[in-house]
Coordinates of C-alpha atoms in Angstrom, one line a residue:
X1 CA -52.5 51.4 33.9
X2 CA -50.4 54.0 32.1
X3 CA -53.2 56.6 32.2
X4 CA -53.0 56.4 36.0
X5 CA -49.2 56.3 36.4
X6 CA -48.2 58.9 33.8
X7 CA -49.8 62.0 35.5
X8 CA -48.2 61.0 38.8
X9 CA -44.8 60.6 37.2
X10 CA -45.2 64.0 35.5
X11 CA -46.1 65.5 38.9
X12 CA -42.9 64.0 40.4
X13 CA -40.8 65.5 37.6
X14 CA -42.4 69.0 37.8
X15 CA -43.3 69.4 41.5
X16 CA -41.4 66.6 43.3
X17 CA -42.2 65.2 46.7
X18 CA -40.7 65.3 50.2
X19 CA -38.7 62.4 51.5
X20 CA -36.6 61.8 54.6
X21 CA -32.8 61.5 54.1
X22 CA -31.3 59.3 56.8
X23 CA -27.7 60.6 56.1
X24 CA -28.8 64.2 56.5
X25 CA -31.4 63.6 59.2
X26 CA -33.8 65.9 57.5
X27 CA -36.4 66.1 54.7
X28 CA -35.3 66.7 51.2
X29 CA -37.1 67.4 47.9
X30 CA -36.9 64.6 45.4
X31 CA -37.5 65.2 41.6
X32 CA -36.9 62.7 38.9
X33 CA -38.1 61.7 35.4
X34 CA -38.5 58.3 33.9
X35 CA -35.0 57.1 32.8
X36 CA -35.9 53.7 31.4
X37 CA -38.7 51.2 31.0
X38 CA -37.8 47.6 31.6
X39 CA -39.8 44.8 30.1
X40 CA -39.9 42.1 27.4
X41 CA -40.5 42.8 23.7
X42 CA -44.3 42.8 23.8
X43 CA -44.3 45.2 26.7
X44 CA -41.8 47.5 25.1
X45 CA -43.9 47.4 21.9
X46 CA -46.9 48.5 23.8
X47 CA -45.1 51.3 25.6
X48 CA -43.4 52.6 22.4
X49 CA -46.5 52.2 20.2
X50 CA -44.6 49.9 17.9
X51 CA -45.7 46.5 16.5
X52 CA -45.0 43.3 18.4
X53 CA -41.6 42.1 16.9
X54 CA -42.6 38.5 16.3
X55 CA -45.3 39.3 13.8
X56 CA -44.4 42.6 12.2
X57 CA -42.9 44.2 9.1
X58 CA -41.3 46.8 11.4
X59 CA -39.9 44.7 14.2
X60 CA -37.4 47.1 15.7
X61 CA -38.3 50.0 18.1
X62 CA -34.8 51.4 17.8
X63 CA -34.3 51.9 14.1
X64 CA -36.1 51.7 10.8
X65 CA -35.4 48.1 9.9
X66 CA -35.5 48.3 6.1
X67 CA -33.1 48.7 3.1
X68 CA -34.8 49.7 -0.1
X69 CA -31.4 50.0 -1.9
X70 CA -27.8 49.2 -1.4
X71 CA -27.1 52.8 -0.5
X72 CA -29.4 52.5 2.5
X73 CA -28.0 49.3 4.0
X74 CA -27.5 49.0 7.7
X75 CA -26.8 50.6 10.1
X76 CA -30.4 51.8 9.7
X77 CA -31.6 55.2 10.6
X78 CA -32.7 55.6 14.2
X79 CA -36.3 56.3 15.0
X80 CA -37.3 59.6 16.5
X81 CA -39.8 59.6 19.4
X82 CA -41.5 63.0 18.5
X83 CA -42.0 61.7 14.9
X84 CA -43.5 58.5 16.2
X85 CA -46.0 60.5 18.3
X86 CA -46.8 62.6 15.3
X87 CA -47.3 59.5 13.2
X88 CA -49.8 58.1 15.7
X89 CA -51.9 61.3 15.3
X90 CA -51.7 61.0 11.5
X91 CA -53.1 57.5 11.7
X92 CA -55.9 58.6 14.0
X93 CA -56.8 61.5 11.7
X94 CA -56.9 59.1 8.8
X95 CA -59.1 56.7 10.7
X96 CA -61.6 59.5 11.5
X97 CA -61.7 60.8 7.9
X98 CA -61.7 57.6 5.8
X99 CA -63.1 55.3 8.4
X100 CA -61.2 52.5 6.6
X101 CA -59.4 49.9 8.6
X102 CA -57.4 48.8 5.6
X103 CA -56.0 52.3 4.8
X104 CA -55.2 52.9 8.5
X105 CA -53.3 49.6 8.7
X106 CA -51.4 50.4 5.5
X107 CA -50.3 53.8 7.0
X108 CA -49.5 52.1 10.3
X109 CA -47.2 49.6 8.5
X110 CA -45.6 52.3 6.5
X111 CA -44.8 54.4 9.6
X112 CA -44.0 51.4 11.8
X113 CA -46.3 52.7 14.5
X114 CA -49.0 50.8 16.3
X115 CA -50.7 52.6 19.2
X116 CA -52.7 49.9 20.9
X117 CA -54.9 52.4 22.9
X118 CA -55.7 54.5 19.8
X119 CA -56.4 51.4 17.8
X120 CA -59.1 50.5 20.3
X121 CA -60.9 53.8 19.7
X122 CA -60.4 53.4 15.9
X123 CA -61.9 49.9 16.0
X124 CA -65.0 51.4 17.6
X125 CA -65.3 53.8 14.6
X126 CA -64.9 50.9 12.1
X127 CA -67.5 48.8 14.0
X128 CA -69.9 51.7 14.1
X129 CA -69.5 52.1 10.3
X130 CA -70.1 48.4 9.7
X131 CA -73.2 48.4 11.8
X132 CA -74.6 51.6 10.1
X133 CA -74.0 50.0 6.7
X134 CA -75.8 46.8 7.8
X135 CA -78.8 48.8 9.0
X136 CA -79.0 50.7 5.7
X137 CA -78.8 47.5 3.8
X138 CA -81.7 46.0 5.8
X139 CA -83.6 49.3 5.5
X140 CA -83.8 49.6 9.3
X141 CA -83.9 52.8 11.3
X142 CA -80.4 54.2 12.2
X143 CA -80.1 55.1 15.9
X144 CA -79.0 58.7 16.7
X145 CA -75.6 57.6 18.1
X146 CA -74.7 56.0 14.8
X147 CA -75.6 59.0 12.5
X148 CA -72.5 61.0 13.2
X149 CA -70.1 58.1 12.1
X150 CA -68.0 58.6 15.3
X151 CA -69.3 57.4 18.7
X152 CA -70.2 60.4 20.8
X153 CA -68.0 59.4 23.8
X154 CA -65.0 59.5 21.5
X155 CA -66.0 63.0 20.2
X156 CA -66.4 64.2 23.8
X157 CA -63.1 62.6 24.8
X158 CA -61.2 64.2 22.0
X159 CA -62.8 67.6 22.8
X160 CA -62.1 67.5 26.5
X161 CA -58.9 65.6 26.8
X162 CA -57.4 64.4 23.5
X163 CA -54.3 63.0 25.1
X164 CA -56.4 60.2 26.5
X165 CA -56.8 58.8 23.0
X166 CA -53.2 58.0 22.6
X167 CA -50.4 56.0 24.4
X168 CA -50.1 57.7 27.8
X169 CA -46.3 57.1 27.9
X170 CA -45.9 59.6 25.1
X171 CA -46.9 62.3 27.6
X172 CA -44.1 61.6 30.1
X173 CA -42.2 64.9 30.8
X174 CA -38.7 65.8 31.8
X175 CA -37.4 67.7 34.8
X176 CA -36.8 71.5 34.8
X177 CA -34.9 72.7 37.9
X178 CA -34.3 76.5 38.2
X179 CA -31.0 77.3 39.9
X180 CA -30.1 80.7 41.2
X181 CA -26.4 81.3 40.3
X182 CA -26.5 85.1 40.9
X183 CA -23.8 84.8 43.7
X184 CA -21.4 83.2 41.2
X185 CA -21.9 85.8 38.4
X186 CA -21.6 89.5 37.9
X187 CA -25.2 89.8 36.6
X188 CA -27.8 91.2 39.0
X189 CA -30.1 88.3 38.7
X190 CA -29.2 85.1 36.8
X191 CA -31.3 81.9 36.9
X192 CA -30.0 78.7 35.3
X193 CA -32.6 76.2 34.3
X194 CA -31.3 72.6 34.3
X195 CA -33.4 70.4 32.0
X196 CA -33.4 66.6 32.2
X197 CA -35.0 65.2 29.0
X198 CA -38.2 63.2 29.4
X199 CA -38.9 59.6 28.4
X200 CA -37.9 58.6 24.8
X201 CA -39.3 55.3 23.8
X202 CA -36.7 54.7 21.1
X203 CA -33.8 55.1 23.6
X204 CA -35.1 54.4 27.1
X205 CA -36.3 50.9 26.5
X206 CA -32.9 49.1 26.7
X207 CA -32.2 45.7 25.1
X208 CA -33.1 43.2 27.9
X209 CA -30.7 40.3 28.1
X210 CA -33.0 37.8 29.8
X211 CA -35.6 37.8 27.0
X212 CA -33.3 38.8 24.1
X213 CA -30.2 36.7 24.9
X214 CA -31.0 33.8 27.2
X215 CA -34.7 33.3 26.1
X216 CA -33.8 34.3 22.6
X217 CA -30.7 33.1 20.8
X218 CA -29.5 30.7 23.5
X219 CA -32.9 29.0 23.7
X220 CA -33.3 28.9 19.9
X221 CA -29.9 27.3 19.4
X222 CA -30.1 24.9 22.3
X223 CA -33.5 23.6 21.1
X224 CA -32.1 23.2 17.6
X225 CA -29.1 21.3 18.9
X226 CA -31.3 19.0 21.0
X227 CA -33.5 18.3 18.1
X228 CA -30.5 17.1 16.1
X229 CA -29.5 14.5 18.7
X230 CA -30.3 10.8 18.4
X231 CA -31.8 8.9 21.4
X232 CA -28.4 7.3 22.2
X233 CA -26.7 10.6 22.0
X234 CA -29.2 12.1 24.5
X235 CA -28.4 9.3 26.9
X236 CA -24.7 10.0 26.5
X237 CA -25.4 13.7 27.1
X238 CA -27.2 12.9 30.4
X239 CA -24.1 11.1 31.5
X240 CA -21.9 14.1 30.6
X241 CA -24.2 16.4 32.6
X242 CA -23.9 14.1 35.6
X243 CA -20.1 14.3 35.5
X244 CA -20.0 18.0 35.0
X245 CA -18.4 19.8 38.0
X246 CA -20.4 23.0 38.9
X247 CA -18.5 24.2 42.0
X248 CA -16.2 26.5 40.0
X249 CA -19.1 28.1 38.1
X250 CA -21.0 29.3 41.3
X251 CA -24.2 27.7 40.1
X252 CA -26.7 25.4 42.0
X253 CA -26.9 21.6 41.4
X254 CA -27.9 20.3 38.1
X255 CA -30.8 18.0 37.1
X256 CA -29.3 16.2 34.1
X257 CA -32.4 14.2 33.1
X258 CA -34.6 17.3 33.3
X259 CA -32.1 19.4 31.1
X260 CA -32.3 16.7 28.4
X261 CA -35.8 15.4 28.7
X262 CA -37.6 18.7 29.2
X263 CA -35.3 20.9 27.1
X264 CA -38.2 22.7 25.5
X265 CA -39.6 23.9 28.9
X266 CA -36.5 25.4 30.5
X267 CA -36.2 28.9 32.0
X268 CA -33.7 31.7 32.1
X269 CA -31.4 30.3 34.8
X270 CA -31.2 27.0 33.0
X271 CA -30.0 28.6 29.8
X272 CA -27.4 30.6 31.8
X273 CA -26.0 27.2 33.0
X274 CA -26.2 25.8 29.5
X275 CA -24.2 28.5 27.8
X276 CA -21.4 28.0 30.4
X277 CA -21.3 24.2 30.0
X278 CA -21.7 24.1 26.2
X279 CA -18.0 24.0 25.3
X280 CA -17.3 21.1 27.5
X281 CA -20.4 19.0 26.7
X282 CA -21.9 19.8 23.4
X283 CA -19.1 20.3 20.9
X284 CA -18.4 16.5 20.5
X285 CA -21.9 16.2 19.0
X286 CA -21.6 19.1 16.6
X287 CA -20.5 19.5 13.0
X288 CA -18.2 22.4 11.9
X289 CA -20.7 25.2 11.2
X290 CA -22.8 24.5 14.4
X291 CA -19.6 24.4 16.5
X292 CA -18.5 27.8 15.0
X293 CA -21.9 29.3 16.1
X294 CA -21.6 28.0 19.6
X295 CA -18.0 29.0 19.8
X296 CA -18.9 32.6 18.9
X297 CA -21.9 32.4 21.3
X298 CA -19.8 31.3 24.2
X299 CA -17.3 34.1 23.6
X300 CA -20.2 36.6 23.5
X301 CA -21.9 35.5 26.7
X302 CA -19.2 36.7 29.2
X303 CA -19.3 40.2 27.6
X304 CA -23.1 40.3 27.7
X305 CA -23.1 39.4 31.5
X306 CA -20.1 41.6 32.4
X307 CA -20.8 43.3 35.7
X308 CA -17.8 45.7 35.8
X309 CA -16.6 47.8 32.8
X310 CA -13.2 49.5 33.2
X311 CA -12.9 51.1 29.8
X312 CA -16.3 51.6 28.1
X313 CA -15.0 52.3 24.6
X314 CA -12.7 49.3 24.6
X315 CA -15.4 47.1 26.0
X316 CA -18.0 48.2 23.4
X317 CA -15.5 47.7 20.6
X318 CA -14.9 44.2 21.7
X319 CA -18.6 43.5 22.2
X320 CA -19.5 44.7 18.7
X321 CA -16.8 42.5 17.2
X322 CA -18.2 39.5 19.1
X323 CA -21.8 40.3 18.0
X324 CA -20.8 40.6 14.4
X325 CA -18.8 37.4 14.5
X326 CA -21.7 35.5 16.1
X327 CA -24.2 36.9 13.5
X328 CA -21.8 36.1 10.7
X329 CA -21.7 32.4 11.6
X330 CA -25.5 32.4 12.2
X331 CA -26.3 33.8 8.7
X332 CA -23.6 31.7 7.1
X333 CA -24.9 28.5 8.6
X334 CA -28.7 28.8 7.9
X335 CA -31.3 31.3 6.8
X336 CA -33.8 30.0 9.4
X337 CA -32.7 32.6 12.0
X338 CA -32.9 35.7 9.8
X339 CA -36.6 36.4 10.6
X340 CA -36.0 36.2 14.3
X341 CA -36.2 39.9 15.6
X342 CA -34.1 39.1 18.7
X343 CA -31.0 38.5 16.6
X344 CA -31.4 42.0 15.2
X345 CA -32.0 43.5 18.7
X346 CA -28.6 42.2 19.7
X347 CA -27.1 44.9 17.4
X348 CA -28.6 47.6 19.7
X349 CA -27.2 46.1 22.9
X350 CA -24.0 48.3 22.8
X351 CA -26.1 51.4 22.6
X352 CA -28.0 50.4 25.7
X353 CA -24.8 49.5 27.6
X354 CA -23.3 52.9 26.7
X355 CA -26.3 54.6 28.1
X356 CA -27.1 52.5 31.2
X357 CA -23.9 50.6 32.0
X358 CA -23.5 46.8 32.3
X359 CA -26.5 44.9 30.9
X360 CA -27.0 43.1 34.2
X361 CA -28.1 46.4 35.7
X362 CA -31.2 46.7 33.5
X363 CA -32.1 43.0 33.2
X364 CA -35.6 42.1 34.3
X365 CA -34.2 38.9 35.8
X366 CA -33.9 40.7 39.2
X367 CA -37.7 41.0 39.3
X368 CA -38.1 37.2 39.4
X369 CA -37.7 37.4 43.2
X370 CA -41.2 39.0 43.3
X371 CA -42.8 35.9 41.8
X372 CA -43.2 34.3 45.3
X373 CA -45.1 37.3 46.6
X374 CA -47.3 37.3 43.5
X375 CA -48.1 33.6 43.9
X376 CA -48.8 34.2 47.6
X377 CA -51.2 37.0 46.8
X378 CA -52.9 35.1 44.1
X379 CA -53.4 32.0 46.3
X380 CA -54.9 34.2 49.1
X381 CA -57.3 36.0 46.8
X382 CA -61.0 35.6 46.3
X383 CA -60.4 35.6 42.6
X384 CA -62.9 38.4 42.1
X385 CA -60.2 41.0 41.5
X386 CA -56.8 39.3 41.6
X387 CA -54.9 42.4 40.3
X388 CA -56.4 44.4 43.2
X389 CA -55.4 41.8 45.8
X390 CA -51.9 41.6 44.4
X391 CA -51.5 45.4 44.6
X392 CA -52.7 45.5 48.2
X393 CA -50.3 42.6 49.2
X394 CA -47.3 44.5 47.6
X395 CA -48.4 47.7 49.4
X396 CA -48.7 45.9 52.7
X397 CA -45.2 44.3 52.4
X398 CA -43.7 47.7 51.6
X399 CA -45.4 49.1 54.7
X400 CA -44.1 46.3 56.9
X401 CA -40.6 46.7 55.5
X402 CA -40.7 50.4 56.2
X403 CA -41.7 49.9 59.8
X404 CA -39.7 46.8 60.7
X405 CA -36.5 48.1 59.2
X406 CA -36.6 51.1 61.5
X407 CA -37.2 53.7 58.8
X408 CA -38.5 57.2 59.5
X409 CA -42.0 58.1 58.4
X410 CA -44.5 61.0 58.8
X411 CA -47.1 60.7 61.5
X412 CA -50.2 62.4 60.1
X413 CA -51.8 62.7 63.6
X414 CA -48.9 64.2 65.4
X415 CA -47.6 66.1 62.3
X416 CA -44.1 65.0 63.1
X417 CA -41.5 62.5 61.8
X418 CA -41.3 59.3 63.8
X419 CA -40.2 55.7 63.6
X420 CA -41.0 52.4 65.3
X421 CA -39.5 51.6 68.7
X422 CA -37.0 48.8 69.1
X423 CA -39.8 46.7 70.8
X424 CA -41.5 46.7 67.4
X425 CA -38.5 46.0 65.2
X426 CA -37.2 43.3 67.6
X427 CA -40.3 41.3 66.7
X428 CA -38.7 40.8 63.3
X429 CA -35.0 41.0 64.2
X430 CA -35.1 38.4 66.9
X431 CA -37.7 36.0 65.6
X432 CA -36.6 33.7 62.7
X433 CA -40.2 32.5 62.2
X434 CA -41.4 36.0 61.5
X435 CA -38.4 36.5 59.2
X436 CA -39.4 33.4 57.2
X437 CA -43.0 34.6 57.0
X438 CA -41.8 37.8 55.3
X439 CA -39.5 35.8 52.9
X440 CA -36.2 36.7 54.7
X441 CA -33.8 33.8 55.1
X442 CA -30.6 34.7 57.0
X443 CA -28.8 31.5 56.1
X444 CA -29.4 31.9 52.4
X445 CA -28.1 35.5 52.4
X446 CA -25.1 34.6 54.7
X447 CA -24.0 31.1 53.7
X448 CA -21.7 29.3 56.0
X449 CA -18.1 28.7 54.9
X450 CA -17.7 25.6 57.1
X451 CA -18.2 22.0 56.1
X452 CA -20.1 19.8 56.3
X453 CA -23.1 22.0 55.5
X454 CA -26.6 21.3 54.3
X455 CA -27.0 21.6 50.5
X456 CA -30.0 21.5 48.3
X457 CA -29.0 18.2 46.7
X458 CA -31.1 15.2 47.8
X459 CA -29.1 12.3 49.1
X460 CA -30.0 9.1 47.2
X461 CA -31.9 6.4 49.1
X462 CA -29.0 4.0 48.7
X463 CA -26.7 6.5 50.6
X464 CA -29.0 7.2 53.5
X465 CA -27.8 5.7 56.8
X466 CA -29.3 5.6 60.2
X467 CA -28.2 8.2 62.7
X468 CA -25.9 6.6 65.3
X469 CA -27.8 6.2 68.6
X470 CA -25.1 7.9 70.7
X471 CA -25.2 10.9 68.5
X472 CA -29.0 11.0 68.5
X473 CA -29.2 10.7 72.3
X474 CA -26.6 13.4 72.8
X475 CA -28.6 15.9 70.6
X476 CA -32.1 15.0 71.6
X477 CA -33.8 18.2 70.3
X478 CA -31.8 18.6 67.1
X479 CA -32.6 17.4 63.6
X480 CA -29.6 15.6 62.1
X481 CA -29.1 15.6 58.4
X482 CA -26.7 13.8 56.2
X483 CA -24.9 16.1 53.7
X484 CA -23.2 15.2 50.5
X485 CA -19.8 16.3 51.6

């Protein structure tokens, strides 16, 4: 996919594109570069040509995670994106010259670079070498395409477009905007070129709190805590969950039995509830060291999910102290967490926050809202090309949103800017059924402040009462529900 996207992104950064600005009521030129790449650890590893952290000797894409001597203890040296690109080329040259998978892997481990696309081409060379060796051993005729040692299509690709052999994201460019500042200077002609740096895989892949924090340390520690409980203690914990008041935490209703019985199959939003409830429910079942770990974790969580930062320097100083305190108790308690890369990635969270602002701004959790669209597209697919069907569905929804929201677009036939009439937009605006079809729910986005109101909690069968006949007859065409409050 990167080979298709990268040229388009480079075109946007070098040439730009026209867009209609509603506030100015005219077309403007838009130019931008790639400022960040959001994803989980495996996706970040693929984009930055680094090993997948869970099974690697070089698990960090930010720094060189190694300490050969006491003089080279952490903080480790930061990686450099140009050097990583150069290392990928060195590994490729070694693969062509030696045609040895073992030596290439050794250099890859030493450099901490693992270009998945380039490894695919290198594997073809190794496979060609093994096949050629097998034919020689059996004294069979060697085909022409095996005589050169390197498959011909790879030779042609390297000759015509060598960049296609490597990670396409390493080719992302910055923005160069020439500005004429002659009127503001005494020089006859003065052009100022504003340069916005391009994508840097060691910087522009921020630490993602959904996968690193919630699905990382919170999940690890919660599972470890649940595994330490006895059956009677789990029953007691269910009772504590049932008595836990959630109104002040702005979270939905809880499912106490599910949180205890299916603790190994929880998702991100569940762990967000767990880290808020831990001080009130879990501490009575913990010993001193485990309580210290959770105490530090619960102090760290509000800083991780902070949405507004008044003083960045003061905030980052406090965050670093909380991270160090948490890791101190983790290491002091047990060595089982040392090999978990996500605990190390937490050390780089302050750098990402300084660059991008509050961590919630670059959390992939906001993309969870697209899951419903993807499921809908997958269900209504012929299964022959599901990715293609999903892409078309997303494109169609974007087009509908553009038209029904009253946005301005370019009419290629009339060669003018136009927008849909109110008769078209009213189909969506005045029709709740159409709104629901497109996934828009007014009552969810604008909750009522009056009571009683319908909530998601199910009323137990014992509490369900028949609707009074007078009330039913007075509201013949209404559905009457019983609410919890």
